Amino acid sequence: MSGILKKDKIFDAFVKIDKEGKSKSIELEDLQQHISILILSSKIPEEVKQVFNGARDLYLFGYFRYYFFTISNHYALLSLESAMQNRYNQLLGKPKKFLPLSEIIKKLTDKGVIKKEDKFVYDISRELRNSFSHLTSPPVITPADALRTLERVKEDIEKLF
């Protein structure tokens, strides 16, 4: 257990280039800087923020356990699902029976919350989330991929509200 707060050796493969063109290790502070601007606005429900902030935390924990970048990616997609469900509930009330996410996306599109030209983005996010939820083997997500997912999901959540 003493090594739990040590940088994951896999993470040593990632470097940044400084102003003189020299490579330097990426440190935890660099990851913190990456996500520092990824804050959901005050109009977003707290339940959604909790899931999204969990994805942000998992991104940081990837420094210590590389596979947490993959979990961060999955949790980011779950936060988008939470946002869609919360937005649906705000507009149409909580459904009396389980509604598949595909149906929620369709209804939000019909109501104009999701633009018709953006619907495919939410459908793809649903499919990606589903693939992460039903694994036969874990995918490997790089820090850059996890960060891009967080950035994109933040934008997509903000569009819903």
Short mmCIF file of N, CA and C in Angstrom, two decimals:
data_model
loop_
_atom_site.label_atom_id
_atom_site.label_comp_id
_atom_site.label_asym_id
_atom_site.label_seq_id
_atom_site.Cartn_x
_atom_site.Cartn_y
_atom_site.Cartn_z
N MET A 1 0.80 -1.20 0.00
CA MET A 1 0.00 0.00 0.00
C MET A 1 0.84 1.26 0.00
N SER A 2 2.10 1.17 0.35
CA SER A 2 2.91 2.39 0.45
C SER A 2 3.12 3.06 -0.91
N GLY A 3 2.96 2.31 -1.99
CA GLY A 3 3.16 2.87 -3.32
C GLY A 3 1.92 3.46 -3.96
N ILE A 4 0.83 3.54 -3.21
CA ILE A 4 -0.44 3.96 -3.81
C ILE A 4 -0.40 5.41 -4.33
N LEU A 5 0.42 6.25 -3.74
CA LEU A 5 0.51 7.65 -4.18
C LEU A 5 1.75 7.92 -5.01
N LYS A 6 2.26 6.87 -5.65
CA LYS A 6 3.39 7.04 -6.55
C LYS A 6 2.90 7.04 -7.99
N LYS A 7 3.56 7.81 -8.81
CA LYS A 7 3.22 7.90 -10.23
C LYS A 7 3.27 6.51 -10.86
N ASP A 8 2.24 6.17 -11.63
CA ASP A 8 2.19 4.91 -12.34
C ASP A 8 3.34 4.87 -13.35
N LYS A 9 4.07 3.77 -13.40
CA LYS A 9 5.22 3.66 -14.31
C LYS A 9 4.82 3.83 -15.77
N ILE A 10 3.62 3.39 -16.13
CA ILE A 10 3.15 3.55 -17.51
C ILE A 10 3.11 5.03 -17.88
N PHE A 11 2.76 5.86 -16.90
CA PHE A 11 2.64 7.30 -17.16
C PHE A 11 3.98 7.94 -17.51
N ASP A 12 5.09 7.29 -17.16
CA ASP A 12 6.42 7.81 -17.51
C ASP A 12 6.63 7.92 -19.02
N ALA A 13 5.84 7.18 -19.80
CA ALA A 13 5.97 7.22 -21.26
C ALA A 13 5.47 8.54 -21.85
N PHE A 14 4.72 9.33 -21.07
CA PHE A 14 4.16 10.58 -21.56
C PHE A 14 5.02 11.75 -21.10
N VAL A 15 5.31 12.63 -22.04
CA VAL A 15 6.14 13.80 -21.74
C VAL A 15 5.52 15.05 -22.36
N LYS A 16 6.01 16.18 -21.91
CA LYS A 16 5.65 17.45 -22.53
C LYS A 16 6.96 18.07 -23.03
N ILE A 17 6.84 18.96 -23.98
CA ILE A 17 8.00 19.64 -24.54
C ILE A 17 8.03 21.06 -24.00
N ASP A 18 9.16 21.44 -23.41
CA ASP A 18 9.25 22.80 -22.86
C ASP A 18 9.62 23.80 -23.95
N LYS A 19 9.78 25.06 -23.57
CA LYS A 19 10.05 26.14 -24.53
C LYS A 19 11.37 25.97 -25.27
N GLU A 20 12.31 25.27 -24.66
CA GLU A 20 13.60 25.02 -25.32
C GLU A 20 13.60 23.75 -26.17
N GLY A 21 12.44 23.08 -26.26
CA GLY A 21 12.34 21.87 -27.06
C GLY A 21 12.77 20.61 -26.33
N LYS A 22 12.96 20.69 -25.03
CA LYS A 22 13.37 19.52 -24.25
C LYS A 22 12.12 18.84 -23.68
N SER A 23 12.21 17.51 -23.58
CA SER A 23 11.08 16.78 -23.01
C SER A 23 11.18 16.77 -21.50
N LYS A 24 10.03 16.89 -20.87
CA LYS A 24 9.93 16.86 -19.41
C LYS A 24 8.78 15.94 -19.04
N SER A 25 8.90 15.36 -17.87
CA SER A 25 7.82 14.51 -17.37
C SER A 25 6.56 15.33 -17.15
N ILE A 26 5.44 14.70 -17.39
CA ILE A 26 4.15 15.32 -17.05
C ILE A 26 3.90 15.00 -15.59
N GLU A 27 3.57 16.01 -14.84
CA GLU A 27 3.34 15.85 -13.40
C GLU A 27 1.86 16.01 -13.08
N LEU A 28 1.50 15.67 -11.86
CA LEU A 28 0.12 15.76 -11.42
C LEU A 28 -0.42 17.19 -11.59
N GLU A 29 0.42 18.18 -11.36
CA GLU A 29 0.01 19.58 -11.52
C GLU A 29 -0.40 19.88 -12.96
N ASP A 30 0.26 19.23 -13.92
CA ASP A 30 -0.11 19.41 -15.33
C ASP A 30 -1.52 18.88 -15.58
N LEU A 31 -1.83 17.73 -15.02
CA LEU A 31 -3.17 17.15 -15.17
C LEU A 31 -4.21 18.04 -14.51
N GLN A 32 -3.88 18.59 -13.35
CA GLN A 32 -4.79 19.50 -12.67
C GLN A 32 -5.06 20.73 -13.52
N GLN A 33 -4.03 21.23 -14.18
CA GLN A 33 -4.19 22.38 -15.06
C GLN A 33 -5.09 22.04 -16.24
N HIS A 34 -4.94 20.83 -16.78
CA HIS A 34 -5.76 20.41 -17.92
C HIS A 34 -7.25 20.51 -17.61
N ILE A 35 -7.63 20.09 -16.41
CA ILE A 35 -9.06 20.03 -16.08
C ILE A 35 -9.56 21.26 -15.33
N SER A 36 -8.68 22.19 -15.03
CA SER A 36 -9.07 23.34 -14.20
C SER A 36 -10.18 24.18 -14.84
N ILE A 37 -10.26 24.20 -16.15
CA ILE A 37 -11.31 24.99 -16.82
C ILE A 37 -12.57 24.18 -17.11
N LEU A 38 -12.55 22.91 -16.79
CA LEU A 38 -13.70 22.04 -17.08
C LEU A 38 -14.66 22.04 -15.90
N ILE A 39 -15.33 23.16 -15.72
CA ILE A 39 -16.28 23.35 -14.64
C ILE A 39 -17.66 23.58 -15.28
N LEU A 40 -18.64 22.80 -14.86
CA LEU A 40 -19.99 22.97 -15.39
C LEU A 40 -20.62 24.23 -14.80
N SER A 41 -21.44 24.90 -15.60
CA SER A 41 -22.06 26.16 -15.17
C SER A 41 -23.09 25.92 -14.07
N SER A 42 -23.49 27.00 -13.43
CA SER A 42 -24.42 26.91 -12.30
C SER A 42 -25.82 26.42 -12.70
N LYS A 43 -26.15 26.49 -13.98
CA LYS A 43 -27.48 26.04 -14.42
C LYS A 43 -27.60 24.52 -14.52
N ILE A 44 -26.49 23.82 -14.39
CA ILE A 44 -26.48 22.36 -14.50
C ILE A 44 -26.88 21.75 -13.15
N PRO A 45 -27.80 20.77 -13.14
CA PRO A 45 -28.21 20.15 -11.87
C PRO A 45 -27.03 19.54 -11.10
N GLU A 46 -27.12 19.59 -9.79
CA GLU A 46 -26.05 19.08 -8.93
C GLU A 46 -25.76 17.60 -9.18
N GLU A 47 -26.80 16.81 -9.47
CA GLU A 47 -26.60 15.38 -9.71
C GLU A 47 -25.66 15.17 -10.91
N VAL A 48 -25.83 15.98 -11.93
CA VAL A 48 -24.98 15.87 -13.12
C VAL A 48 -23.56 16.30 -12.78
N LYS A 49 -23.45 17.39 -12.03
CA LYS A 49 -22.12 17.88 -11.64
C LYS A 49 -21.36 16.83 -10.83
N GLN A 50 -22.07 16.11 -9.96
CA GLN A 50 -21.40 15.09 -9.16
C GLN A 50 -20.78 14.01 -10.03
N VAL A 51 -21.52 13.57 -11.03
CA VAL A 51 -20.99 12.53 -11.91
C VAL A 51 -19.84 13.08 -12.75
N PHE A 52 -20.01 14.28 -13.30
CA PHE A 52 -18.95 14.89 -14.11
C PHE A 52 -17.70 15.13 -13.28
N ASN A 53 -17.88 15.64 -12.07
CA ASN A 53 -16.71 15.89 -11.21
C ASN A 53 -16.01 14.59 -10.83
N GLY A 54 -16.77 13.51 -10.71
CA GLY A 54 -16.15 12.20 -10.50
C GLY A 54 -15.25 11.82 -11.67
N ALA A 55 -15.70 12.11 -12.88
CA ALA A 55 -14.89 11.84 -14.08
C ALA A 55 -13.61 12.68 -14.07
N ARG A 56 -13.73 13.93 -13.63
CA ARG A 56 -12.56 14.81 -13.51
C ARG A 56 -11.57 14.24 -12.49
N ASP A 57 -12.09 13.81 -11.34
CA ASP A 57 -11.22 13.24 -10.30
C ASP A 57 -10.51 11.99 -10.82
N LEU A 58 -11.25 11.13 -11.50
CA LEU A 58 -10.66 9.91 -12.03
C LEU A 58 -9.55 10.23 -13.04
N TYR A 59 -9.72 11.30 -13.80
CA TYR A 59 -8.67 11.74 -14.72
C TYR A 59 -7.38 12.03 -13.94
N LEU A 60 -7.51 12.73 -12.84
CA LEU A 60 -6.33 13.02 -12.01
C LEU A 60 -5.72 11.74 -11.43
N PHE A 61 -6.58 10.83 -10.99
CA PHE A 61 -6.09 9.59 -10.38
C PHE A 61 -5.36 8.71 -11.39
N GLY A 62 -5.56 8.97 -12.68
CA GLY A 62 -4.82 8.26 -13.71
C GLY A 62 -3.33 8.43 -13.56
N TYR A 63 -2.92 9.48 -12.92
CA TYR A 63 -1.49 9.72 -12.65
C TYR A 63 -0.93 8.59 -11.79
N PHE A 64 -1.74 8.08 -10.86
CA PHE A 64 -1.31 7.04 -9.93
C PHE A 64 -1.64 5.63 -10.41
N ARG A 65 -2.75 5.51 -11.14
CA ARG A 65 -3.18 4.23 -11.71
C ARG A 65 -3.66 4.52 -13.13
N TYR A 66 -2.83 4.15 -14.09
CA TYR A 66 -3.07 4.53 -15.48
C TYR A 66 -4.47 4.14 -15.96
N TYR A 67 -4.97 2.99 -15.56
CA TYR A 67 -6.27 2.53 -16.04
C TYR A 67 -7.41 3.45 -15.60
N PHE A 68 -7.16 4.38 -14.68
CA PHE A 68 -8.20 5.33 -14.28
C PHE A 68 -8.55 6.30 -15.41
N PHE A 69 -7.67 6.47 -16.38
CA PHE A 69 -8.03 7.31 -17.53
C PHE A 69 -9.19 6.66 -18.29
N THR A 70 -9.19 5.35 -18.39
CA THR A 70 -10.28 4.63 -19.03
C THR A 70 -11.56 4.77 -18.21
N ILE A 71 -11.44 4.66 -16.90
CA ILE A 71 -12.62 4.80 -16.04
C ILE A 71 -13.14 6.24 -16.09
N SER A 72 -12.25 7.21 -16.17
CA SER A 72 -12.64 8.62 -16.31
C SER A 72 -13.45 8.82 -17.59
N ASN A 73 -12.98 8.22 -18.66
CA ASN A 73 -13.67 8.32 -19.94
C ASN A 73 -15.09 7.76 -19.83
N HIS A 74 -15.22 6.61 -19.21
CA HIS A 74 -16.52 5.98 -19.02
C HIS A 74 -17.42 6.86 -18.16
N TYR A 75 -16.89 7.37 -17.07
CA TYR A 75 -17.67 8.21 -16.17
C TYR A 75 -18.08 9.52 -16.83
N ALA A 76 -17.25 10.06 -17.69
CA ALA A 76 -17.63 11.27 -18.43
C ALA A 76 -18.86 10.99 -19.28
N LEU A 77 -18.87 9.84 -19.95
CA LEU A 77 -20.02 9.47 -20.77
C LEU A 77 -21.26 9.24 -19.90
N LEU A 78 -21.06 8.69 -18.70
CA LEU A 78 -22.18 8.53 -17.77
C LEU A 78 -22.73 9.89 -17.33
N SER A 79 -21.86 10.88 -17.21
CA SER A 79 -22.34 12.22 -16.81
C SER A 79 -23.20 12.83 -17.90
N LEU A 80 -22.89 12.55 -19.16
CA LEU A 80 -23.73 13.04 -20.25
C LEU A 80 -25.09 12.33 -20.21
N GLU A 81 -25.08 11.05 -19.92
CA GLU A 81 -26.35 10.32 -19.77
C GLU A 81 -27.16 10.91 -18.62
N SER A 82 -26.52 11.21 -17.51
CA SER A 82 -27.20 11.83 -16.37
C SER A 82 -27.81 13.17 -16.78
N ALA A 83 -27.07 13.93 -17.57
CA ALA A 83 -27.57 15.24 -18.03
C ALA A 83 -28.81 15.07 -18.90
N MET A 84 -28.78 14.10 -19.81
CA MET A 84 -29.93 13.88 -20.69
C MET A 84 -31.15 13.45 -19.88
N GLN A 85 -30.94 12.56 -18.93
CA GLN A 85 -32.06 12.10 -18.12
C GLN A 85 -32.61 13.23 -17.24
N ASN A 86 -31.72 14.02 -16.65
CA ASN A 86 -32.17 15.14 -15.83
C ASN A 86 -32.92 16.18 -16.66
N ARG A 87 -32.44 16.44 -17.86
CA ARG A 87 -33.12 17.42 -18.72
C ARG A 87 -34.49 16.91 -19.14
N TYR A 88 -34.55 15.63 -19.47
CA TYR A 88 -35.84 15.01 -19.81
C TYR A 88 -36.81 15.18 -18.64
N ASN A 89 -36.36 14.86 -17.43
CA ASN A 89 -37.21 14.96 -16.24
C ASN A 89 -37.68 16.39 -16.01
N GLN A 90 -36.83 17.37 -16.27
CA GLN A 90 -37.21 18.78 -16.11
C GLN A 90 -38.33 19.15 -17.07
N LEU A 91 -38.21 18.70 -18.30
CA LEU A 91 -39.17 19.08 -19.33
C LEU A 91 -40.46 18.26 -19.31
N LEU A 92 -40.33 16.97 -19.11
CA LEU A 92 -41.46 16.07 -19.31
C LEU A 92 -41.86 15.31 -18.04
N GLY A 93 -41.16 15.55 -16.96
CA GLY A 93 -41.45 14.82 -15.73
C GLY A 93 -40.75 13.47 -15.73
N LYS A 94 -40.54 12.96 -14.54
CA LYS A 94 -39.88 11.67 -14.42
C LYS A 94 -40.79 10.59 -14.98
N PRO A 95 -40.27 9.75 -15.89
CA PRO A 95 -41.12 8.71 -16.48
C PRO A 95 -41.57 7.69 -15.44
N LYS A 96 -42.76 7.17 -15.62
CA LYS A 96 -43.32 6.17 -14.69
C LYS A 96 -42.64 4.81 -14.85
N LYS A 97 -42.12 4.55 -16.03
CA LYS A 97 -41.39 3.31 -16.28
C LYS A 97 -40.06 3.65 -16.93
N PHE A 98 -39.17 2.67 -16.93
CA PHE A 98 -37.84 2.87 -17.50
C PHE A 98 -37.93 3.25 -18.97
N LEU A 99 -37.22 4.31 -19.33
CA LEU A 99 -37.12 4.71 -20.74
C LEU A 99 -35.69 4.50 -21.20
N PRO A 100 -35.49 3.80 -22.29
CA PRO A 100 -34.13 3.66 -22.82
C PRO A 100 -33.57 5.03 -23.20
N LEU A 101 -32.27 5.15 -23.08
CA LEU A 101 -31.63 6.43 -23.40
C LEU A 101 -31.90 6.83 -24.85
N SER A 102 -32.00 5.89 -25.75
CA SER A 102 -32.29 6.22 -27.15
C SER A 102 -33.63 6.95 -27.26
N GLU A 103 -34.61 6.54 -26.45
CA GLU A 103 -35.93 7.19 -26.45
C GLU A 103 -35.84 8.60 -25.85
N ILE A 104 -35.03 8.75 -24.81
CA ILE A 104 -34.83 10.07 -24.20
C ILE A 104 -34.19 11.02 -25.21
N ILE A 105 -33.20 10.53 -25.94
CA ILE A 105 -32.55 11.34 -26.97
C ILE A 105 -33.55 11.75 -28.03
N LYS A 106 -34.37 10.81 -28.47
CA LYS A 106 -35.39 11.10 -29.49
C LYS A 106 -36.36 12.18 -29.00
N LYS A 107 -36.84 12.04 -27.77
CA LYS A 107 -37.80 13.02 -27.24
C LYS A 107 -37.15 14.39 -27.04
N LEU A 108 -35.90 14.43 -26.59
CA LEU A 108 -35.21 15.72 -26.45
C LEU A 108 -34.97 16.37 -27.81
N THR A 109 -34.77 15.55 -28.82
CA THR A 109 -34.61 16.07 -30.19
C THR A 109 -35.95 16.60 -30.69
N ASP A 110 -37.01 15.85 -30.46
CA ASP A 110 -38.35 16.29 -30.87
C ASP A 110 -38.73 17.61 -30.21
N LYS A 111 -38.29 17.82 -28.97
CA LYS A 111 -38.59 19.06 -28.23
C LYS A 111 -37.65 20.21 -28.60
N GLY A 112 -36.65 19.93 -29.43
CA GLY A 112 -35.71 20.97 -29.86
C GLY A 112 -34.58 21.23 -28.87
N VAL A 113 -34.50 20.44 -27.80
CA VAL A 113 -33.40 20.59 -26.83
C VAL A 113 -32.09 20.14 -27.49
N ILE A 114 -32.17 19.04 -28.20
CA ILE A 114 -31.04 18.56 -29.00
C ILE A 114 -31.35 18.92 -30.44
N LYS A 115 -30.44 19.66 -31.06
CA LYS A 115 -30.63 20.01 -32.47
C LYS A 115 -30.57 18.74 -33.30
N LYS A 116 -31.40 18.71 -34.34
CA LYS A 116 -31.45 17.51 -35.19
C LYS A 116 -30.08 17.17 -35.76
N GLU A 117 -29.30 18.20 -36.11
CA GLU A 117 -27.98 17.95 -36.68
C GLU A 117 -26.97 17.48 -35.63
N ASP A 118 -27.31 17.62 -34.33
CA ASP A 118 -26.43 17.17 -33.25
C ASP A 118 -26.85 15.82 -32.66
N LYS A 119 -28.00 15.32 -33.06
CA LYS A 119 -28.53 14.09 -32.47
C LYS A 119 -27.53 12.93 -32.57
N PHE A 120 -26.83 12.84 -33.68
CA PHE A 120 -25.89 11.73 -33.87
C PHE A 120 -24.78 11.75 -32.82
N VAL A 121 -24.40 12.94 -32.32
CA VAL A 121 -23.37 13.04 -31.30
C VAL A 121 -23.84 12.37 -30.01
N TYR A 122 -25.09 12.63 -29.64
CA TYR A 122 -25.65 12.03 -28.43
C TYR A 122 -25.87 10.54 -28.62
N ASP A 123 -26.27 10.13 -29.82
CA ASP A 123 -26.42 8.69 -30.11
C ASP A 123 -25.08 7.97 -30.02
N ILE A 124 -24.05 8.57 -30.57
CA ILE A 124 -22.71 7.96 -30.52
C ILE A 124 -22.22 7.89 -29.08
N SER A 125 -22.44 8.95 -28.31
CA SER A 125 -22.04 8.94 -26.90
C SER A 125 -22.75 7.82 -26.14
N ARG A 126 -24.03 7.61 -26.45
CA ARG A 126 -24.79 6.52 -25.83
C ARG A 126 -24.18 5.18 -26.18
N GLU A 127 -23.83 5.00 -27.45
CA GLU A 127 -23.23 3.74 -27.88
C GLU A 127 -21.87 3.51 -27.23
N LEU A 128 -21.08 4.58 -27.14
CA LEU A 128 -19.77 4.46 -26.48
C LEU A 128 -19.92 4.10 -25.01
N ARG A 129 -20.85 4.79 -24.34
CA ARG A 129 -21.10 4.50 -22.93
C ARG A 129 -21.53 3.06 -22.76
N ASN A 130 -22.38 2.60 -23.65
CA ASN A 130 -22.84 1.22 -23.59
C ASN A 130 -21.69 0.24 -23.79
N SER A 131 -20.79 0.55 -24.71
CA SER A 131 -19.67 -0.35 -24.96
C SER A 131 -18.73 -0.41 -23.75
N PHE A 132 -18.57 0.71 -23.04
CA PHE A 132 -17.75 0.72 -21.83
C PHE A 132 -18.43 -0.03 -20.68
N SER A 133 -19.74 -0.08 -20.70
CA SER A 133 -20.48 -0.73 -19.62
C SER A 133 -20.55 -2.25 -19.79
N HIS A 134 -20.30 -2.75 -20.98
CA HIS A 134 -20.43 -4.17 -21.26
C HIS A 134 -19.15 -4.69 -21.92
N LEU A 135 -18.10 -4.73 -21.13
CA LEU A 135 -16.78 -5.08 -21.66
C LEU A 135 -16.52 -6.58 -21.67
N THR A 136 -15.76 -7.01 -22.65
CA THR A 136 -15.16 -8.35 -22.58
C THR A 136 -13.70 -8.20 -22.16
N SER A 137 -13.10 -7.08 -22.51
CA SER A 137 -11.76 -6.72 -22.03
C SER A 137 -11.69 -5.20 -22.00
N PRO A 138 -10.92 -4.65 -21.07
CA PRO A 138 -10.89 -3.20 -20.94
C PRO A 138 -10.12 -2.52 -22.07
N PRO A 139 -10.67 -1.46 -22.62
CA PRO A 139 -9.91 -0.69 -23.61
C PRO A 139 -8.85 0.14 -22.89
N VAL A 140 -7.88 0.60 -23.63
CA VAL A 140 -6.85 1.47 -23.06
C VAL A 140 -7.08 2.87 -23.62
N ILE A 141 -7.36 3.79 -22.73
CA ILE A 141 -7.61 5.17 -23.11
C ILE A 141 -6.41 6.00 -22.68
N THR A 142 -5.88 6.79 -23.57
CA THR A 142 -4.75 7.64 -23.23
C THR A 142 -5.23 8.87 -22.46
N PRO A 143 -4.32 9.53 -21.75
CA PRO A 143 -4.70 10.77 -21.07
C PRO A 143 -5.30 11.80 -22.03
N ALA A 144 -4.74 11.93 -23.21
CA ALA A 144 -5.27 12.90 -24.18
C ALA A 144 -6.68 12.53 -24.62
N ASP A 145 -6.94 11.26 -24.83
CA ASP A 145 -8.29 10.82 -25.20
C ASP A 145 -9.28 11.08 -24.07
N ALA A 146 -8.89 10.79 -22.84
CA ALA A 146 -9.76 11.03 -21.69
C ALA A 146 -10.06 12.52 -21.54
N LEU A 147 -9.05 13.35 -21.76
CA LEU A 147 -9.24 14.80 -21.65
C LEU A 147 -10.18 15.30 -22.75
N ARG A 148 -10.00 14.82 -23.97
CA ARG A 148 -10.89 15.22 -25.07
C ARG A 148 -12.34 14.81 -24.78
N THR A 149 -12.52 13.64 -24.21
CA THR A 149 -13.88 13.20 -23.86
C THR A 149 -14.47 14.14 -22.82
N LEU A 150 -13.71 14.47 -21.80
CA LEU A 150 -14.19 15.40 -20.77
C LEU A 150 -14.58 16.75 -21.38
N GLU A 151 -13.74 17.26 -22.27
CA GLU A 151 -14.02 18.55 -22.91
C GLU A 151 -15.29 18.49 -23.74
N ARG A 152 -15.41 17.44 -24.55
CA ARG A 152 -16.58 17.30 -25.42
C ARG A 152 -17.86 17.10 -24.61
N VAL A 153 -17.78 16.27 -23.60
CA VAL A 153 -18.96 16.00 -22.77
C VAL A 153 -19.39 17.27 -22.06
N LYS A 154 -18.45 18.06 -21.57
CA LYS A 154 -18.80 19.32 -20.91
C LYS A 154 -19.60 20.19 -21.88
N GLU A 155 -19.14 20.33 -23.11
CA GLU A 155 -19.85 21.13 -24.12
C GLU A 155 -21.24 20.56 -24.38
N ASP A 156 -21.34 19.24 -24.52
CA ASP A 156 -22.63 18.62 -24.82
C ASP A 156 -23.61 18.76 -23.66
N ILE A 157 -23.11 18.68 -22.44
CA ILE A 157 -23.98 18.89 -21.27
C ILE A 157 -24.49 20.31 -21.25
N GLU A 158 -23.62 21.28 -21.46
CA GLU A 158 -24.00 22.69 -21.42
C GLU A 158 -25.08 22.99 -22.48
N LYS A 159 -24.99 22.34 -23.64
CA LYS A 159 -25.97 22.55 -24.70
C LYS A 159 -27.38 22.10 -24.29
N LEU A 160 -27.44 21.11 -23.40
CA LEU A 160 -28.73 20.56 -23.00
C LEU A 160 -29.52 21.50 -22.09
N PHE A 161 -28.82 22.40 -21.40
CA PHE A 161 -29.50 23.24 -20.41
C PHE A 161 -29.49 24.68 -20.82
#
